[in-house]
CSV table of C-alpha atoms in Angstrom, one decimal:
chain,number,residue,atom,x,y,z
A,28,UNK,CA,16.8,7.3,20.9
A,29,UNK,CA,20.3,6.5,21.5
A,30,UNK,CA,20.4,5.0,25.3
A,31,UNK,CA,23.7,4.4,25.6
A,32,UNK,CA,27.2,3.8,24.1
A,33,UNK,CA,26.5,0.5,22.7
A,34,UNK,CA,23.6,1.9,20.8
A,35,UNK,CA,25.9,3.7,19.0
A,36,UNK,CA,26.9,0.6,17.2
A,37,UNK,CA,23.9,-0.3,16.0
A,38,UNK,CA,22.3,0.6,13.1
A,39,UNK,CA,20.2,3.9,12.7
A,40,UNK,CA,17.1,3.1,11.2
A,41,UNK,CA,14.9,6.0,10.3
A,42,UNK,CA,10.8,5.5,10.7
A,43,UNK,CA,8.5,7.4,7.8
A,44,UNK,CA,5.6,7.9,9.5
A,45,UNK,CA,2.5,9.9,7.6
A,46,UNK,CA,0.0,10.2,10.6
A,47,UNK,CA,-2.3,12.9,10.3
A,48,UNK,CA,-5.5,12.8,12.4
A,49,UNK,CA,-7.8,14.3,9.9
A,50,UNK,CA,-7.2,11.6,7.6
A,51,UNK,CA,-9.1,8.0,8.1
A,52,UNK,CA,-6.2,6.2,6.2
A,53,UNK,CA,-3.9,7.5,9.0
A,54,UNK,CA,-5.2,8.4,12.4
A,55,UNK,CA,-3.6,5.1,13.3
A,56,UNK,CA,-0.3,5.4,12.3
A,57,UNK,CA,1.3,7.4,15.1
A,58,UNK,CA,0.2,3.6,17.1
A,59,UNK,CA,2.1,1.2,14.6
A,60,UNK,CA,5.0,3.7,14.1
A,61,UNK,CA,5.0,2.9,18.1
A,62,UNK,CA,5.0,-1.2,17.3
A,63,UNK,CA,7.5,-0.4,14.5
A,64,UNK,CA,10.3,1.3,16.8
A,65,UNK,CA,9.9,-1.0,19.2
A,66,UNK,CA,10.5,-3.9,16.7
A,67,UNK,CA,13.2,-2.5,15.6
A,68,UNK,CA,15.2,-2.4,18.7
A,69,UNK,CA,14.3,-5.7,18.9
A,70,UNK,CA,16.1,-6.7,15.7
A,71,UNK,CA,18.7,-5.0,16.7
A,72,UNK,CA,18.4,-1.4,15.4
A,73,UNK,CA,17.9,1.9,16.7
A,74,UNK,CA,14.9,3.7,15.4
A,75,UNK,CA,14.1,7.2,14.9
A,76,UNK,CA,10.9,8.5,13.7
A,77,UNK,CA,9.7,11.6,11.7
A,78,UNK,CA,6.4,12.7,10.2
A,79,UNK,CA,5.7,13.8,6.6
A,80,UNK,CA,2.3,15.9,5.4
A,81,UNK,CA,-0.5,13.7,4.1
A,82,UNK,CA,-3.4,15.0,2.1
A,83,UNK,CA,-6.7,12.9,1.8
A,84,UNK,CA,-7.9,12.7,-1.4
A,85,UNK,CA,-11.6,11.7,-0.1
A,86,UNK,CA,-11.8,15.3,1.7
A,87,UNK,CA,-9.9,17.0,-0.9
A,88,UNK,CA,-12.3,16.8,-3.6
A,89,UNK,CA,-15.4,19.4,-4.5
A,90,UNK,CA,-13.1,22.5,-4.0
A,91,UNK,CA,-9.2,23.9,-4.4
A,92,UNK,CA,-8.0,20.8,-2.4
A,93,UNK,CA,-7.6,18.5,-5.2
A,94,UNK,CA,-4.9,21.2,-6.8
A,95,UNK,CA,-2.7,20.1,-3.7
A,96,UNK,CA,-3.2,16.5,-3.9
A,97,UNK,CA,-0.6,15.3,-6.7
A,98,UNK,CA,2.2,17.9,-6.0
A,99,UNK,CA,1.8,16.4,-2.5
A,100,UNK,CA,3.3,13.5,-3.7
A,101,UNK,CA,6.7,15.5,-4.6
A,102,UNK,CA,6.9,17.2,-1.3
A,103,UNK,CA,6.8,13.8,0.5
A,104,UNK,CA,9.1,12.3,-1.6
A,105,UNK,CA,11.3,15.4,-1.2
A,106,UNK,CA,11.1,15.8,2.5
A,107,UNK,CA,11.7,12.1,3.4
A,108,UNK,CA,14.6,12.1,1.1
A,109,UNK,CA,16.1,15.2,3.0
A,110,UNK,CA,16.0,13.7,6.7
A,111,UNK,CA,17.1,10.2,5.1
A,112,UNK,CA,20.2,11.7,3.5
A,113,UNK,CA,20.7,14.7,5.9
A,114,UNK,CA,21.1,12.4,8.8
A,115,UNK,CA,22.7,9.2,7.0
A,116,UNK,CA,20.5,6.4,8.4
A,117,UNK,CA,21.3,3.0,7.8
A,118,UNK,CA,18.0,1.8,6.5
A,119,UNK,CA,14.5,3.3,6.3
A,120,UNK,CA,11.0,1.5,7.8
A,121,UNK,CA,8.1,3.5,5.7
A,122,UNK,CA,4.8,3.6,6.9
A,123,UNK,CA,2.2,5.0,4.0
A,124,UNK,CA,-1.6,4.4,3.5
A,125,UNK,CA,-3.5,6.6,1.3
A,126,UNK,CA,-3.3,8.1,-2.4
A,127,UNK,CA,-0.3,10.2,-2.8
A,128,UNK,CA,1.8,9.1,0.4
A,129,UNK,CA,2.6,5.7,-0.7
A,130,UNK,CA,4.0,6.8,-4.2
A,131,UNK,CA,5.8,10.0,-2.8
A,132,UNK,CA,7.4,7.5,-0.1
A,133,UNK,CA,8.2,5.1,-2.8
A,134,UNK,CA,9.7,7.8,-5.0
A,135,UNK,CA,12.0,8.6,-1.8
A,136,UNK,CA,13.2,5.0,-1.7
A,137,UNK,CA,14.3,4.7,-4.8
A,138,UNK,CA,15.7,8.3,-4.9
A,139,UNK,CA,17.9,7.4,-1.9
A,140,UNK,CA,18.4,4.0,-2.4
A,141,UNK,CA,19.1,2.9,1.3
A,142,UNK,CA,18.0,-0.5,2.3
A,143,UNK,CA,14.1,-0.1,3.1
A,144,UNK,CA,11.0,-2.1,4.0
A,145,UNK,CA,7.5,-0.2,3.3
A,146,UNK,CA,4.4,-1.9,5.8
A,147,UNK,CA,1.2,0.0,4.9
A,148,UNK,CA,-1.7,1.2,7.7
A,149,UNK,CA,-4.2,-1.2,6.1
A,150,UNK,CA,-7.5,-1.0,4.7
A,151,UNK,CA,-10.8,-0.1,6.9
A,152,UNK,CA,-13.4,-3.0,8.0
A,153,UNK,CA,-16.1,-2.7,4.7
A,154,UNK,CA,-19.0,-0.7,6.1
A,155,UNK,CA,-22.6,-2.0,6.8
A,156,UNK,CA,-25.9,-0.2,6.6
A,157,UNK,CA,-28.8,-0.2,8.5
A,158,UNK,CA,-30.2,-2.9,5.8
A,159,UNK,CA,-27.2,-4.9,5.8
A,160,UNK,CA,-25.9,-3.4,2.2
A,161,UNK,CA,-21.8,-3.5,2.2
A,162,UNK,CA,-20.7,0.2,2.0
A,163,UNK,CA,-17.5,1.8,0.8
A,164,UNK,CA,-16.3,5.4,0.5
A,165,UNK,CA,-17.7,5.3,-2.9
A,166,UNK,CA,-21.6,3.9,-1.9
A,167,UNK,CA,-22.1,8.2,-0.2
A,168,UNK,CA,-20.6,9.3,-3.3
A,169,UNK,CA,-23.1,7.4,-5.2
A,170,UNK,CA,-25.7,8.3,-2.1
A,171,UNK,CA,-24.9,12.1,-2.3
A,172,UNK,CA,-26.9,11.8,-6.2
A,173,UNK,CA,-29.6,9.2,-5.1
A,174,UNK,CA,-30.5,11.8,-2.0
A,175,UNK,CA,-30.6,14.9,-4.7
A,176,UNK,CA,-32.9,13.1,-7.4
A,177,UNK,CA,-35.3,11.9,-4.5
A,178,UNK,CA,-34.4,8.5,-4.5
A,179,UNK,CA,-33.2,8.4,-0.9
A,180,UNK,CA,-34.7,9.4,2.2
A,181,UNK,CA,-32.8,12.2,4.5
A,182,UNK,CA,-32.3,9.1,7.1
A,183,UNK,CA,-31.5,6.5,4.7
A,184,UNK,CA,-28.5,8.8,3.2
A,185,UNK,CA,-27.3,9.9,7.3
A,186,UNK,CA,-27.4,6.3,7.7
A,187,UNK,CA,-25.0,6.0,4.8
A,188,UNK,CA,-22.9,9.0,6.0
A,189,UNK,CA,-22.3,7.2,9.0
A,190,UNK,CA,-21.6,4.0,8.4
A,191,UNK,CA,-19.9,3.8,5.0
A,192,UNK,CA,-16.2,4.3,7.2
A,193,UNK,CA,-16.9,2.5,9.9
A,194,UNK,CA,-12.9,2.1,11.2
A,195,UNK,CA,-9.1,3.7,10.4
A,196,UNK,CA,-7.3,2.8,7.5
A,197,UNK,CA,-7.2,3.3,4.0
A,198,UNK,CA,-10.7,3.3,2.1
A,199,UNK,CA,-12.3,-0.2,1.4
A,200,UNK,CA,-12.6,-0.5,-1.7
A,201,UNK,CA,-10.0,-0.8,-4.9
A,202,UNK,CA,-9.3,2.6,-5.3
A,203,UNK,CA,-5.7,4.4,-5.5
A,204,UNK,CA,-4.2,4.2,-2.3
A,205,UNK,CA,-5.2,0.4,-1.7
A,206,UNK,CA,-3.9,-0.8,-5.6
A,207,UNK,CA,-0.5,1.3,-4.4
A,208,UNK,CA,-0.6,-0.7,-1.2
A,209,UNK,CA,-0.8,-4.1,-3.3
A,210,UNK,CA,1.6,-3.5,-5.6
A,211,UNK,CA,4.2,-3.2,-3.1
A,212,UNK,CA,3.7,-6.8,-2.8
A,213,UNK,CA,4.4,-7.0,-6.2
A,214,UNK,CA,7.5,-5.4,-6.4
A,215,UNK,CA,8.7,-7.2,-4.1
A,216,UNK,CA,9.1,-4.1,-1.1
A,217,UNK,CA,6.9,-5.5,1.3
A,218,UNK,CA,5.6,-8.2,2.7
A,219,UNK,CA,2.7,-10.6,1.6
A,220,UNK,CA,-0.6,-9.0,3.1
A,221,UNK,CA,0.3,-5.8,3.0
A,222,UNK,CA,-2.3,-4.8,0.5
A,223,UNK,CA,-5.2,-6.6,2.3
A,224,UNK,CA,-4.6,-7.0,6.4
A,225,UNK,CA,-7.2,-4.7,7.7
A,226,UNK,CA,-6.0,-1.6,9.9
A,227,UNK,CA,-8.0,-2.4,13.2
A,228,UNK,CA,-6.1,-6.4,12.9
A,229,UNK,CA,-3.8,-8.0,15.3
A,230,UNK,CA,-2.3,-9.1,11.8
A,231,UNK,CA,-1.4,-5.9,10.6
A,232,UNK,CA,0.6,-5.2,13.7
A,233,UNK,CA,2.3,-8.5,13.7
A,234,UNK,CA,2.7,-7.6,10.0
A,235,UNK,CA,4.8,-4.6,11.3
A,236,UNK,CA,6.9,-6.2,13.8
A,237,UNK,CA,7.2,-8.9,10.9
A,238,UNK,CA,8.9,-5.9,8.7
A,239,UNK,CA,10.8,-4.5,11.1
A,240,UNK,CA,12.9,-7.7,11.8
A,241,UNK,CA,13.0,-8.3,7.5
A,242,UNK,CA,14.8,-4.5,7.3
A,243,UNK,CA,17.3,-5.7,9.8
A,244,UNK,CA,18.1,-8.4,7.3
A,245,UNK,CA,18.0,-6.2,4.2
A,246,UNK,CA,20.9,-4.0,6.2
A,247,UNK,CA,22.9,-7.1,6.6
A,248,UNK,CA,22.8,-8.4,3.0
A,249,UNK,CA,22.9,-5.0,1.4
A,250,UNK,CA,19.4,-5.2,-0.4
A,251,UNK,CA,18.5,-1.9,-1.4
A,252,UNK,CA,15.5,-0.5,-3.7
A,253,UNK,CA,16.7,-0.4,-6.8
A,254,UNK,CA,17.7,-3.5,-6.6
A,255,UNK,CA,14.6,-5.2,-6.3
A,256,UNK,CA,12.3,-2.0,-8.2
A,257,UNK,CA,13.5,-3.4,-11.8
A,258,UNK,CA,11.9,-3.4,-15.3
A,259,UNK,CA,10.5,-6.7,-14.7
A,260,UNK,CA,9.1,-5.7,-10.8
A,261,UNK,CA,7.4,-2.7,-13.0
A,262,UNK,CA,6.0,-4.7,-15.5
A,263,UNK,CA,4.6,-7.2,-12.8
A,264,UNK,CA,2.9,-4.3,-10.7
A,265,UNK,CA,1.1,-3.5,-13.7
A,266,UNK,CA,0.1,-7.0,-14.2
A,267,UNK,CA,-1.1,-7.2,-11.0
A,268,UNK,CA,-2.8,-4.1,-11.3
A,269,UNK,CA,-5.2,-5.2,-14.2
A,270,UNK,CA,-5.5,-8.7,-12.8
A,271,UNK,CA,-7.1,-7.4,-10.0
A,272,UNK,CA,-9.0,-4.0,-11.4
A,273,UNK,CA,-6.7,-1.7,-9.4
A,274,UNK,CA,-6.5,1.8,-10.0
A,275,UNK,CA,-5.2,3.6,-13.3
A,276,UNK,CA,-3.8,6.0,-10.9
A,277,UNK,CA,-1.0,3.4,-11.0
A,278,UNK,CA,0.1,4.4,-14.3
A,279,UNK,CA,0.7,8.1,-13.4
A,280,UNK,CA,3.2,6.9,-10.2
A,281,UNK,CA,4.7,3.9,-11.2
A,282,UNK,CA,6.0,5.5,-14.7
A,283,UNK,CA,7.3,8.3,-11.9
A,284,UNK,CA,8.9,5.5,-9.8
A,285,UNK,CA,10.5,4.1,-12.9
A,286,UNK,CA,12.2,7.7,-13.8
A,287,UNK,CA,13.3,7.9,-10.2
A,288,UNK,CA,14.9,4.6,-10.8
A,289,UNK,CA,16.4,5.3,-14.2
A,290,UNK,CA,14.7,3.2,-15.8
A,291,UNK,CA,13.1,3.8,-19.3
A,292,UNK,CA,9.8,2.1,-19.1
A,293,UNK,CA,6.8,3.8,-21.8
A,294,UNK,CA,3.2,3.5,-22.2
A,295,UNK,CA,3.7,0.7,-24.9
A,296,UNK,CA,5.5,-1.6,-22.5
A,297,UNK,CA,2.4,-1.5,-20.6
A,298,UNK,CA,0.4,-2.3,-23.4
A,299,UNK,CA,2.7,-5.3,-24.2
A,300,UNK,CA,1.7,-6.7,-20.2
A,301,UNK,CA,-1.7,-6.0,-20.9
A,302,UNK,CA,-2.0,-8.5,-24.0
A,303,UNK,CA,-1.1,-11.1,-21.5
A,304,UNK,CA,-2.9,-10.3,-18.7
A,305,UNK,CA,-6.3,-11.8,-17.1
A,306,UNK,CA,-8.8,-10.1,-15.6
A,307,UNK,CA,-9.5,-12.0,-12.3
A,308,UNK,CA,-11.0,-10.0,-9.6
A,309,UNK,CA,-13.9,-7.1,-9.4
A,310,UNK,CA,-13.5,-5.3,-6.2
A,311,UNK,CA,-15.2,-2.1,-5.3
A,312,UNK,CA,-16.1,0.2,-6.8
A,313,UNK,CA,-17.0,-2.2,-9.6
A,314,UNK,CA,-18.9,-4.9,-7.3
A,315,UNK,CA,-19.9,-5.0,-3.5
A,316,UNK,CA,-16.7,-7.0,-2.4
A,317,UNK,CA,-14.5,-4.7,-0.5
A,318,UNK,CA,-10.8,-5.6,0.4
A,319,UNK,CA,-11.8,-7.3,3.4
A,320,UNK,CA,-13.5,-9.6,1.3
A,321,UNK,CA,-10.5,-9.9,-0.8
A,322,UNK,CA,-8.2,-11.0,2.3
A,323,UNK,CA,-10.6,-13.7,3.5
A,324,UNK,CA,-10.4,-15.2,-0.2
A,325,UNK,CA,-6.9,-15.7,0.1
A,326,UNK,CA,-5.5,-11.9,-0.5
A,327,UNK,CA,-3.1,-10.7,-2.8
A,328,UNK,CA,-0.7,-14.0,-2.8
A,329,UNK,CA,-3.7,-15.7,-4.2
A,330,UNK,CA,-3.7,-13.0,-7.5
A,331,UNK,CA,0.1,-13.6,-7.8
A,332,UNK,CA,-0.3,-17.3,-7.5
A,333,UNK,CA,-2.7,-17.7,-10.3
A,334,UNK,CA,-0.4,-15.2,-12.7
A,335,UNK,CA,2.1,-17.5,-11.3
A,336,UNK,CA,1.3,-20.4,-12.3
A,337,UNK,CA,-0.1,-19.1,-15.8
A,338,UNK,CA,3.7,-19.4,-16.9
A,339,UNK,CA,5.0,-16.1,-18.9
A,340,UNK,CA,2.9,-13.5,-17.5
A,341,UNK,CA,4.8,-12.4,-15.0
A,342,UNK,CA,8.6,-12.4,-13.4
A,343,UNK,CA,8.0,-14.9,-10.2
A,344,UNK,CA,11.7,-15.6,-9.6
A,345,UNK,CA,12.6,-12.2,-8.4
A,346,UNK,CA,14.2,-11.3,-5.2
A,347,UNK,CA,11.5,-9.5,-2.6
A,348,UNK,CA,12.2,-8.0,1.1
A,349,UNK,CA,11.3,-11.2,2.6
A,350,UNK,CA,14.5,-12.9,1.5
A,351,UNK,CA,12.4,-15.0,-1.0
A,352,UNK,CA,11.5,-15.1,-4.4
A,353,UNK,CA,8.0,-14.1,-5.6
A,354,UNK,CA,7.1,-17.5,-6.3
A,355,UNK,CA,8.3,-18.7,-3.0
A,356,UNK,CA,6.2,-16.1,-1.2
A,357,UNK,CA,3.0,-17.7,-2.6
A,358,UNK,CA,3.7,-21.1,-2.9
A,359,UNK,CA,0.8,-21.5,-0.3
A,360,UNK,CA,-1.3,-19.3,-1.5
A,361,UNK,CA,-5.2,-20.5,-2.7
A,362,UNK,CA,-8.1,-18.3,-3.6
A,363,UNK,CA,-10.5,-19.5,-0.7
A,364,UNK,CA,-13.6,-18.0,-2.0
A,365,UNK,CA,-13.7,-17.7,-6.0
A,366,UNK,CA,-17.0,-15.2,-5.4
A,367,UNK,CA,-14.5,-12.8,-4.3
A,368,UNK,CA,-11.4,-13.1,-6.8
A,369,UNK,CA,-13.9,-13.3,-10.0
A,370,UNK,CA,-14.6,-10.5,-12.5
A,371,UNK,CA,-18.5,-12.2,-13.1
């Protein structure tokens, strides 16, 4: 809030918070929209917050939920863009996690075009049963079937239940709303370890105070959107997206972030970043490695590095939210553990 009349000065700076307590991915949220604000007058800005819907995809599924999932994303993306241009803020701190909040908030962004920073709620801590297996949303999935055909006792599958989502945060494996989260590394609108910094970390809170300070810049040097969501930042996210087995959920948003942006981008373009594309990392649910595991072994910036220094597969030399090019961001980067960031 405005506290007095030199606040008035300073730029208004609108937080897009999705916390909902019924879902994992943001119970947490209301707490780092909290870290967020108070960042932000830090920097120098005067933050206001507001709250859009977010549906869980995880407890949507089985009945008429999943019919509300997708046009989700267009309310989100609708409502943010009406308090961001019906109030006229001066730049816009988004705060996403799961499936269809991240693309709705990323559709807003690029809608409005005023100078933004997106920093995620994080992935959960992998889950650990009672016989030390790694779980992920996707092991009681797979437990609901084993417990049907007999191949699972009534204790082993409550273990399962109980234990597969141990903490908040986004579900840990490499499913929609995590690949979403690491592409906006990609594109270049937020900053390295977004993807991977686990919700319950000290990290992903300095992370946020981290953003909040970057937006400030953005506002001073006029670096909106769609100047840093281009056809070469789309074909990157895709690149990313098959180097590390992300979601194919991707397609469906991204080809909706690119009309939002006017920019003509077609299934065949896709095809033409695929030909040059490795596969380098198998990350649940297509192995036991979770993205907990995938931030120990050196996180996104160690994907990027590698396509990096590949030469020709993607766009390193691109302007991101941190004020640095791509490459720049992860010049430092190693894989620390190659179990992790391998497709054997």
């Amino acid at each position: 809030m405005v506290k007095n009349q030199e606040d008035m000065n300073k730029p208004f700076i609108a937080v897009c918070n999705s916390y909902v307590d019924i879902v994992p991915g943001h119970v947490h949220l209301r707490e780092l929209a909290d870290v967020a604000k108070q960042a932000i007058r830090d920097a120098g800005g005067i933050p206001f917050e507001f709250n859009t819907i977010g549906v869980d995809d995880g407890i949507a599924m089985g009945h008429i939920g999943m019919r509300y999932s997708l046009p989700s994303r267009e309310l989100i993306a609708d409502a943010a863009e009406t308090m961001i241009n019906a109030h006229w803020f001066d730049g816009v701190f988004y705060i996403p996690n799961c499936d269809k909040i991240t693309p709705g908030m990323m559709l807003a962004a690029v809608r409005t075009n005023v100078p933004a920073i997106f920093c995620s709620g994080g992935p959960m801590k992998a889950g650990l049963s009672a016989q030390g297996k790694a779980l992920t949303l996707s092991s009681v999935f797979e437990g609901v079937g084993a417990f049907k055909e007999g191949q699972m006792t009534k204790e082993q599958f409550l273990d399962l239940e109980s234990s597969a989502c141990p903490t908040c945060g986004s579900c840990a494996g490499m499913f929609t709303a995590n690949s979403m989260n690491c592409l906006m590394e990609m594109l270049g609108i937020a900053l390295p370890g977004n993807g991977t910094a686990l919700a319950v970390s000290d990290e992903r809170r300095e992370l946020v105070r981290k953003s909040a300070f970057k937006l400030m810049d953005l506002i001073k040097k006029d670096v909106r959107p769609r100047d840093l969501i281009t056809p070469e930042a789309i074909d990157d996210a895709f690149a990313l997206d098959m180097a590390m087995g992300g979601s194919t959920n991707t397609v469906l948003h991204m080809l909706a972030v690119a009309s939002e942006a006017a920019i003509d981008y077609d299934l065949n373009r896709i095809n033409q970043v695929a030909k040059k594309v490795p596969y380098l990392a198998k990350i649940a649910p297509s192995s036991a490695f979770s993205m907990q595991d995938v931030h120990e072994a050196g996180g996104i910036s160690a994907i990027i590095k590698v396509l990096t220094d590949m030469g020709g597969v993607i766009h390193p030399d691109r302007l991101t939210v941190s004020g640095k090019t791509l490459r720049e961001n992860v010049a430092n980067a190693a894989i620390k553990n190659p179990k992790s960031d391998s497709p054997a």
